[in-house]
mmCIF file of C-alpha atoms in Angstrom:
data_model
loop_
_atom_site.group_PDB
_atom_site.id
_atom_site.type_symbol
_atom_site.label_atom_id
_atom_site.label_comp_id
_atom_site.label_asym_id
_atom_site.label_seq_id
_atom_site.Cartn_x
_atom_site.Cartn_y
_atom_site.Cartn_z
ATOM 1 C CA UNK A 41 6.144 2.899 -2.375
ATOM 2 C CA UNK A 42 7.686 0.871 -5.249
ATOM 3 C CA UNK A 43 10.511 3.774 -5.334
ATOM 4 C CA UNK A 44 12.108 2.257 -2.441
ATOM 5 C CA UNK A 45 12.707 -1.345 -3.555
ATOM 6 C CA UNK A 46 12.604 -3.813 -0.966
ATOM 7 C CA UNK A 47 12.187 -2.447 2.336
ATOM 8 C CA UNK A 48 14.954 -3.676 4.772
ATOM 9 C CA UNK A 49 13.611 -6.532 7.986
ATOM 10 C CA UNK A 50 14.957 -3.941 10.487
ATOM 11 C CA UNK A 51 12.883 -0.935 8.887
ATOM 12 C CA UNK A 52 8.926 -1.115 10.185
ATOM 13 C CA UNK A 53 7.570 1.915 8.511
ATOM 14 C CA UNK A 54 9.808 3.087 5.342
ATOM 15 C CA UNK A 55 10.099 7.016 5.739
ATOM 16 C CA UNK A 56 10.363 9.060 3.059
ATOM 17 C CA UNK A 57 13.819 9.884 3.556
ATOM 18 C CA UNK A 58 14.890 6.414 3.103
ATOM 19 C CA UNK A 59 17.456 6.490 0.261
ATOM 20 C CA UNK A 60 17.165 2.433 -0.488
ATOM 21 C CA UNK A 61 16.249 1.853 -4.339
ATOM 22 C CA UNK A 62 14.394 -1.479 -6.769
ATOM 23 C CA UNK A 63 17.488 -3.589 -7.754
ATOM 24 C CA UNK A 64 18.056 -2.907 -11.194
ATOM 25 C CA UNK A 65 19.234 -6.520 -12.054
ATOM 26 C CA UNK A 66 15.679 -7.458 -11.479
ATOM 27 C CA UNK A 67 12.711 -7.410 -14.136
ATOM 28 C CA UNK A 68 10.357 -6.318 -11.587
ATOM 29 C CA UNK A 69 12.027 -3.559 -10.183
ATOM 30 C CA UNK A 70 11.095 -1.969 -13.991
ATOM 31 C CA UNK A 71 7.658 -0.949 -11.872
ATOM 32 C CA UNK A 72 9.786 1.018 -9.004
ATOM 33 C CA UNK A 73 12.520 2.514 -11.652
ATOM 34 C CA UNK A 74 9.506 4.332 -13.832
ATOM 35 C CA UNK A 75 8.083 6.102 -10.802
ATOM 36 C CA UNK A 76 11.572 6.785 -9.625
ATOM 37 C CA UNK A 77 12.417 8.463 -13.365
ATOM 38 C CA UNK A 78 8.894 10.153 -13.138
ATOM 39 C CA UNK A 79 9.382 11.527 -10.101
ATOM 40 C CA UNK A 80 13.346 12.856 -10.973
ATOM 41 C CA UNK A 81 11.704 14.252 -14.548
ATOM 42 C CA UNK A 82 8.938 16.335 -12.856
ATOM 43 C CA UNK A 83 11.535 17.736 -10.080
ATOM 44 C CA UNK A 84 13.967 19.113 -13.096
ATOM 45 C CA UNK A 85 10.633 20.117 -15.308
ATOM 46 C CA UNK A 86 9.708 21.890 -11.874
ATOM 47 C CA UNK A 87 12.981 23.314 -11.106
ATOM 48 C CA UNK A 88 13.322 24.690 -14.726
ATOM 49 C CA UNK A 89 10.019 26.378 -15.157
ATOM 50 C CA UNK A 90 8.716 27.144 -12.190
ATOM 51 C CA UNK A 91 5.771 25.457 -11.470
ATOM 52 C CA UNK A 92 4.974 23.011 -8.900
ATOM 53 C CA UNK A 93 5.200 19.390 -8.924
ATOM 54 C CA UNK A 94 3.847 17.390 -6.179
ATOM 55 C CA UNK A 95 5.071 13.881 -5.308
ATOM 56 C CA UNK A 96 2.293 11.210 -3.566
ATOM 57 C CA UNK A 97 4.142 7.667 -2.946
ATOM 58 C CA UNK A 98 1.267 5.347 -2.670
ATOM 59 C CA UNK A 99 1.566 2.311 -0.900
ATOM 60 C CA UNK A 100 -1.542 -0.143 -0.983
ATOM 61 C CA UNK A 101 -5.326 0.101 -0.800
ATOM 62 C CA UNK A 102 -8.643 -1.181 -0.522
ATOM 63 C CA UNK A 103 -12.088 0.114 -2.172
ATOM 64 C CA UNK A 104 -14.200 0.209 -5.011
ATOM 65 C CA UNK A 105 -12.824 -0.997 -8.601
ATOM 66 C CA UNK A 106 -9.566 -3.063 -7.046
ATOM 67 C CA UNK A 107 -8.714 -5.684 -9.107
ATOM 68 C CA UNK A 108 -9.609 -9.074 -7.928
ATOM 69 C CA UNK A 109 -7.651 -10.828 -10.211
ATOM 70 C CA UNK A 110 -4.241 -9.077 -10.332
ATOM 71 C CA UNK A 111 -1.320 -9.670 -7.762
ATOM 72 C CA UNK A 112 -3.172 -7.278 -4.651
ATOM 73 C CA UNK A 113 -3.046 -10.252 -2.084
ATOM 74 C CA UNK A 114 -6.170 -8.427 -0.470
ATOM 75 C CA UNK A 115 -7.732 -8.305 -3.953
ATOM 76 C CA UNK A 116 -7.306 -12.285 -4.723
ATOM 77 C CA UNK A 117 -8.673 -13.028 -0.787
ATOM 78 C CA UNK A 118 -12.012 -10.786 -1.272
ATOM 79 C CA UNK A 119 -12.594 -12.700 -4.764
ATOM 80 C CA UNK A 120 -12.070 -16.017 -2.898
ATOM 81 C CA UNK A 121 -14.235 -15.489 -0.194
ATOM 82 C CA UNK A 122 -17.228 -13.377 -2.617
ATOM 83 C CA UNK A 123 -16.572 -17.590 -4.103
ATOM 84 C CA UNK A 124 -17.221 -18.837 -1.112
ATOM 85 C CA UNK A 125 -14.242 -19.693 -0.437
ATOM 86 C CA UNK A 126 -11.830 -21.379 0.543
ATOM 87 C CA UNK A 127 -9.188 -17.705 0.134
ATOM 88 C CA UNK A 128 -5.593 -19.046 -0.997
ATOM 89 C CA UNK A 129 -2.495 -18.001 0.538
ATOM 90 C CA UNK A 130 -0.325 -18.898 -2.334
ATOM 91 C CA UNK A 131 3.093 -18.104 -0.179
ATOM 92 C CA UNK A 132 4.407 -18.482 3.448
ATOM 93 C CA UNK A 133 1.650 -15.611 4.896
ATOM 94 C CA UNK A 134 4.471 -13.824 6.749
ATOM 95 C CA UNK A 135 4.777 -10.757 4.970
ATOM 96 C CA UNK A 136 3.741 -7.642 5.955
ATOM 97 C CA UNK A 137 1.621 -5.305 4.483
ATOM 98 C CA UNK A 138 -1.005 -2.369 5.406
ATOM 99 C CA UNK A 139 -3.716 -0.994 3.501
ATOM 100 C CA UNK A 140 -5.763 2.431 3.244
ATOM 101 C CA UNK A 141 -9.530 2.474 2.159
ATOM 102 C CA UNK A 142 -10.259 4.581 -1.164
ATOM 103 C CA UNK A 143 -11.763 7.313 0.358
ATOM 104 C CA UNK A 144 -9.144 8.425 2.417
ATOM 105 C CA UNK A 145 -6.501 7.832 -0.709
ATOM 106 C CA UNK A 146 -8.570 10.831 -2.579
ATOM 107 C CA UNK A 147 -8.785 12.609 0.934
ATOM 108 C CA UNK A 148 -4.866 12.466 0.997
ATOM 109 C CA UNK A 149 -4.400 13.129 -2.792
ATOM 110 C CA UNK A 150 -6.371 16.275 -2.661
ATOM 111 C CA UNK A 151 -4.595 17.254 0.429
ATOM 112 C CA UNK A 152 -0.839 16.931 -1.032
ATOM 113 C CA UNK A 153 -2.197 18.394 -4.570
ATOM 114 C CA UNK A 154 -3.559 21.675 -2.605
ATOM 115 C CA UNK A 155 -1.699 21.674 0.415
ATOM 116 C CA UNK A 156 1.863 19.406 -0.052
ATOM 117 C CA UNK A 157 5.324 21.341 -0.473
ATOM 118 C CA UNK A 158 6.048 21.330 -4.326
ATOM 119 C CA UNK A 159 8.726 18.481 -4.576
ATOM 120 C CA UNK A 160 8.368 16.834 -1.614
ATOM 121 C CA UNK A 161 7.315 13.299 -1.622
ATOM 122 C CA UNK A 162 4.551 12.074 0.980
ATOM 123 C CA UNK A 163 4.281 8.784 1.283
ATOM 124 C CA UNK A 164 0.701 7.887 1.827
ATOM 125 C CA UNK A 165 -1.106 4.764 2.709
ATOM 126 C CA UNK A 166 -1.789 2.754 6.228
ATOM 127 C CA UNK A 167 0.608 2.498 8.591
ATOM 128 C CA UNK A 168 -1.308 -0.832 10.605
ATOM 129 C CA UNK A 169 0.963 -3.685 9.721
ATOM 130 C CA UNK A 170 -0.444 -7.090 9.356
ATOM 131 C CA UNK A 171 0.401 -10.545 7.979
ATOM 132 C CA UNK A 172 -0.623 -11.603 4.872
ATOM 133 C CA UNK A 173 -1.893 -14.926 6.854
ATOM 134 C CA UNK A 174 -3.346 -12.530 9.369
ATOM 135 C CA UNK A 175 -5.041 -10.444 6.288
ATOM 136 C CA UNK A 176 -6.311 -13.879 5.007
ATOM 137 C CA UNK A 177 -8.533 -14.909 8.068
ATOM 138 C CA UNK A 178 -9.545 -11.549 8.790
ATOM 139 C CA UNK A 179 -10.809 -11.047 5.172
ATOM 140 C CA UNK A 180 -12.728 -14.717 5.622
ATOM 141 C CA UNK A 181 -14.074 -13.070 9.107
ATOM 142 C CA UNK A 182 -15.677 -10.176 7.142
ATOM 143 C CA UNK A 183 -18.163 -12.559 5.146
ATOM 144 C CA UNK A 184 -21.562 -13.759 6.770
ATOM 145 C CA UNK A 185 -20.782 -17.642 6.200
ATOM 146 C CA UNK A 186 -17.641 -19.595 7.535
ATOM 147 C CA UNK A 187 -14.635 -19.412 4.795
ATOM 148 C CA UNK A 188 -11.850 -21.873 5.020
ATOM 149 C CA UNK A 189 -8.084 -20.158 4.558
ATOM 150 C CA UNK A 190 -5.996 -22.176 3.274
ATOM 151 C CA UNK A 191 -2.067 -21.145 3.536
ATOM 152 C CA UNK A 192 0.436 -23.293 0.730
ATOM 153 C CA UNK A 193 3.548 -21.844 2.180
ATOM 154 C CA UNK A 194 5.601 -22.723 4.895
ATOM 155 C CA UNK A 195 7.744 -20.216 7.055
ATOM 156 C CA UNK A 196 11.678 -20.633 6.846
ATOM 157 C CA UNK A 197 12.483 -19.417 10.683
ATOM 158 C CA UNK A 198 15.842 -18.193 8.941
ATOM 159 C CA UNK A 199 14.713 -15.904 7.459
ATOM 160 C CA UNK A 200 12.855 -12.302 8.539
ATOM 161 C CA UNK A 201 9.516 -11.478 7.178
ATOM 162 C CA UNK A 202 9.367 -9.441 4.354
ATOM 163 C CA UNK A 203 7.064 -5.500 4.841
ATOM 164 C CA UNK A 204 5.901 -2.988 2.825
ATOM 165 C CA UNK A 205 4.512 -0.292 4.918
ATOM 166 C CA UNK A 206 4.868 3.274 5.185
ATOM 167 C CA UNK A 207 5.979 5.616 7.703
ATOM 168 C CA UNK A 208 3.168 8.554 7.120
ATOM 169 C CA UNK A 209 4.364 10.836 9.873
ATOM 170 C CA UNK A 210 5.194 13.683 7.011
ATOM 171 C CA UNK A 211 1.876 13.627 5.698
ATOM 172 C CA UNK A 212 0.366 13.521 9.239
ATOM 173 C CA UNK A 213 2.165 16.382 10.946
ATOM 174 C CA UNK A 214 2.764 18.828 7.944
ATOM 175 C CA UNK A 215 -0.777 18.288 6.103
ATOM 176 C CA UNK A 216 -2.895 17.428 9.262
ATOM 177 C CA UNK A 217 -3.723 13.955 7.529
ATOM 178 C CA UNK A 218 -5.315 10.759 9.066
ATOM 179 C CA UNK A 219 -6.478 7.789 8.422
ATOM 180 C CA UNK A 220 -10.279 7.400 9.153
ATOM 181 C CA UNK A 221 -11.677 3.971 7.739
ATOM 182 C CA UNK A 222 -10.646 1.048 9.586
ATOM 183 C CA UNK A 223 -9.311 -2.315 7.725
ATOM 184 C CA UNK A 224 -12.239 -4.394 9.040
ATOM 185 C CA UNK A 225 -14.595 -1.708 8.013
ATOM 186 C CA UNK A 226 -12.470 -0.901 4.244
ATOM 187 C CA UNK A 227 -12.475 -4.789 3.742
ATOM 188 C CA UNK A 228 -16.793 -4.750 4.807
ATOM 189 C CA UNK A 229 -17.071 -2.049 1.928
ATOM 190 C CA UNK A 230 -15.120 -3.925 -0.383
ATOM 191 C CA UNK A 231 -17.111 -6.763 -0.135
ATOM 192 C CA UNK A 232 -20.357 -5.115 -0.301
ATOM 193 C CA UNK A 233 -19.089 -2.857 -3.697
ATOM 194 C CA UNK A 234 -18.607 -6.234 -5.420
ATOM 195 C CA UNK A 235 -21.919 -8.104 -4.229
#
């Protein structure tokens, strides 16, 4: 999903036929610019000899192996609470982001590898929104004991909340895709993986 760059307030569900792109005056966009490049340099290798290329644009996910001590929001709250707590909200909580379980990332992988149009990008990940504050108490609700949430940011009202979340309707509709683990259940999972 990094090929997109920031994904615009008025935009819920980025499509993959958005033509937005990481601001190159940025370090960070560095990330969205390589998979941008990759994706261009496999499309020309394609179109020269042949041979198909297929294009998966992963958002983000939940499962076995996720780093818990990276910059995955849903990563850093499962370590706090497995800690006991209390899970740190180190901004505001207000933006958005959705998350797929691991099993149905492979599901979807295969599917595109085997099934998706040679070139075509799908994006694929969750398409169920929710607040990073919202993400926060839900991940503390998975755990058997009480874990406090504590949020260090405040909201600026002047500003619209920031999302990263996919439209998957091409995936859906051309491949026959769906998502099948829930968050509550994907964040349950989680948990039990790292105990």
């Amino acid at each position: 999903g990094a090929v997109y760059g920031r994904q615009p307030a008025d935009i819920t569900h980025i499509h993959e036929d958005y033509m937005g792109a990481p601001d190159v005056t940025k370090p960070p966009s560095a990330y969205g610019e390589g998979k941008r490049i990759g994706e261009l340099l496999c499309a020309i290798y394609s179109n020269k000899y042949d041979m198909e290329c297929k294009i998966a644009r992963c958002f983000a996910f939940v499962g076995p192996y996720l780093p818990l001590n990276s910059h995955f929001a849903i990563g850093n709250f499962i370590r706090d609470g497995l800690k006991g707590g209390p899970i740190i909200v180190k901004g505001d909580g207000t933006p958005y982001r959705s998350y797929m379980y691991a099993a149905d990332l492979a599901i979807w992988l295969w599917t595109i590898l085997f099934k998706g149009k040679s070139c075509r990008p799908y994006n694929v990940g969750s398409e169920e929104a929710i607040s990073v504050k919202d993400l926060a108490y839900l991940v503390a609700s998975c755990f058997d004991k009480p874990i406090e949430v504590k949020i260090l940011g405040t909201p600026d009202p002047s500003k619209p909340p920031e999302r990263y979340v996919p439209s998957t309707k091409r995936a859906r509709h051309e491949l026959g895709l769906e998502q099948i683990v829930d968050l509550v259940t994907s964040i349950r999972k989680t948990i039990l993986f790292y105990n």
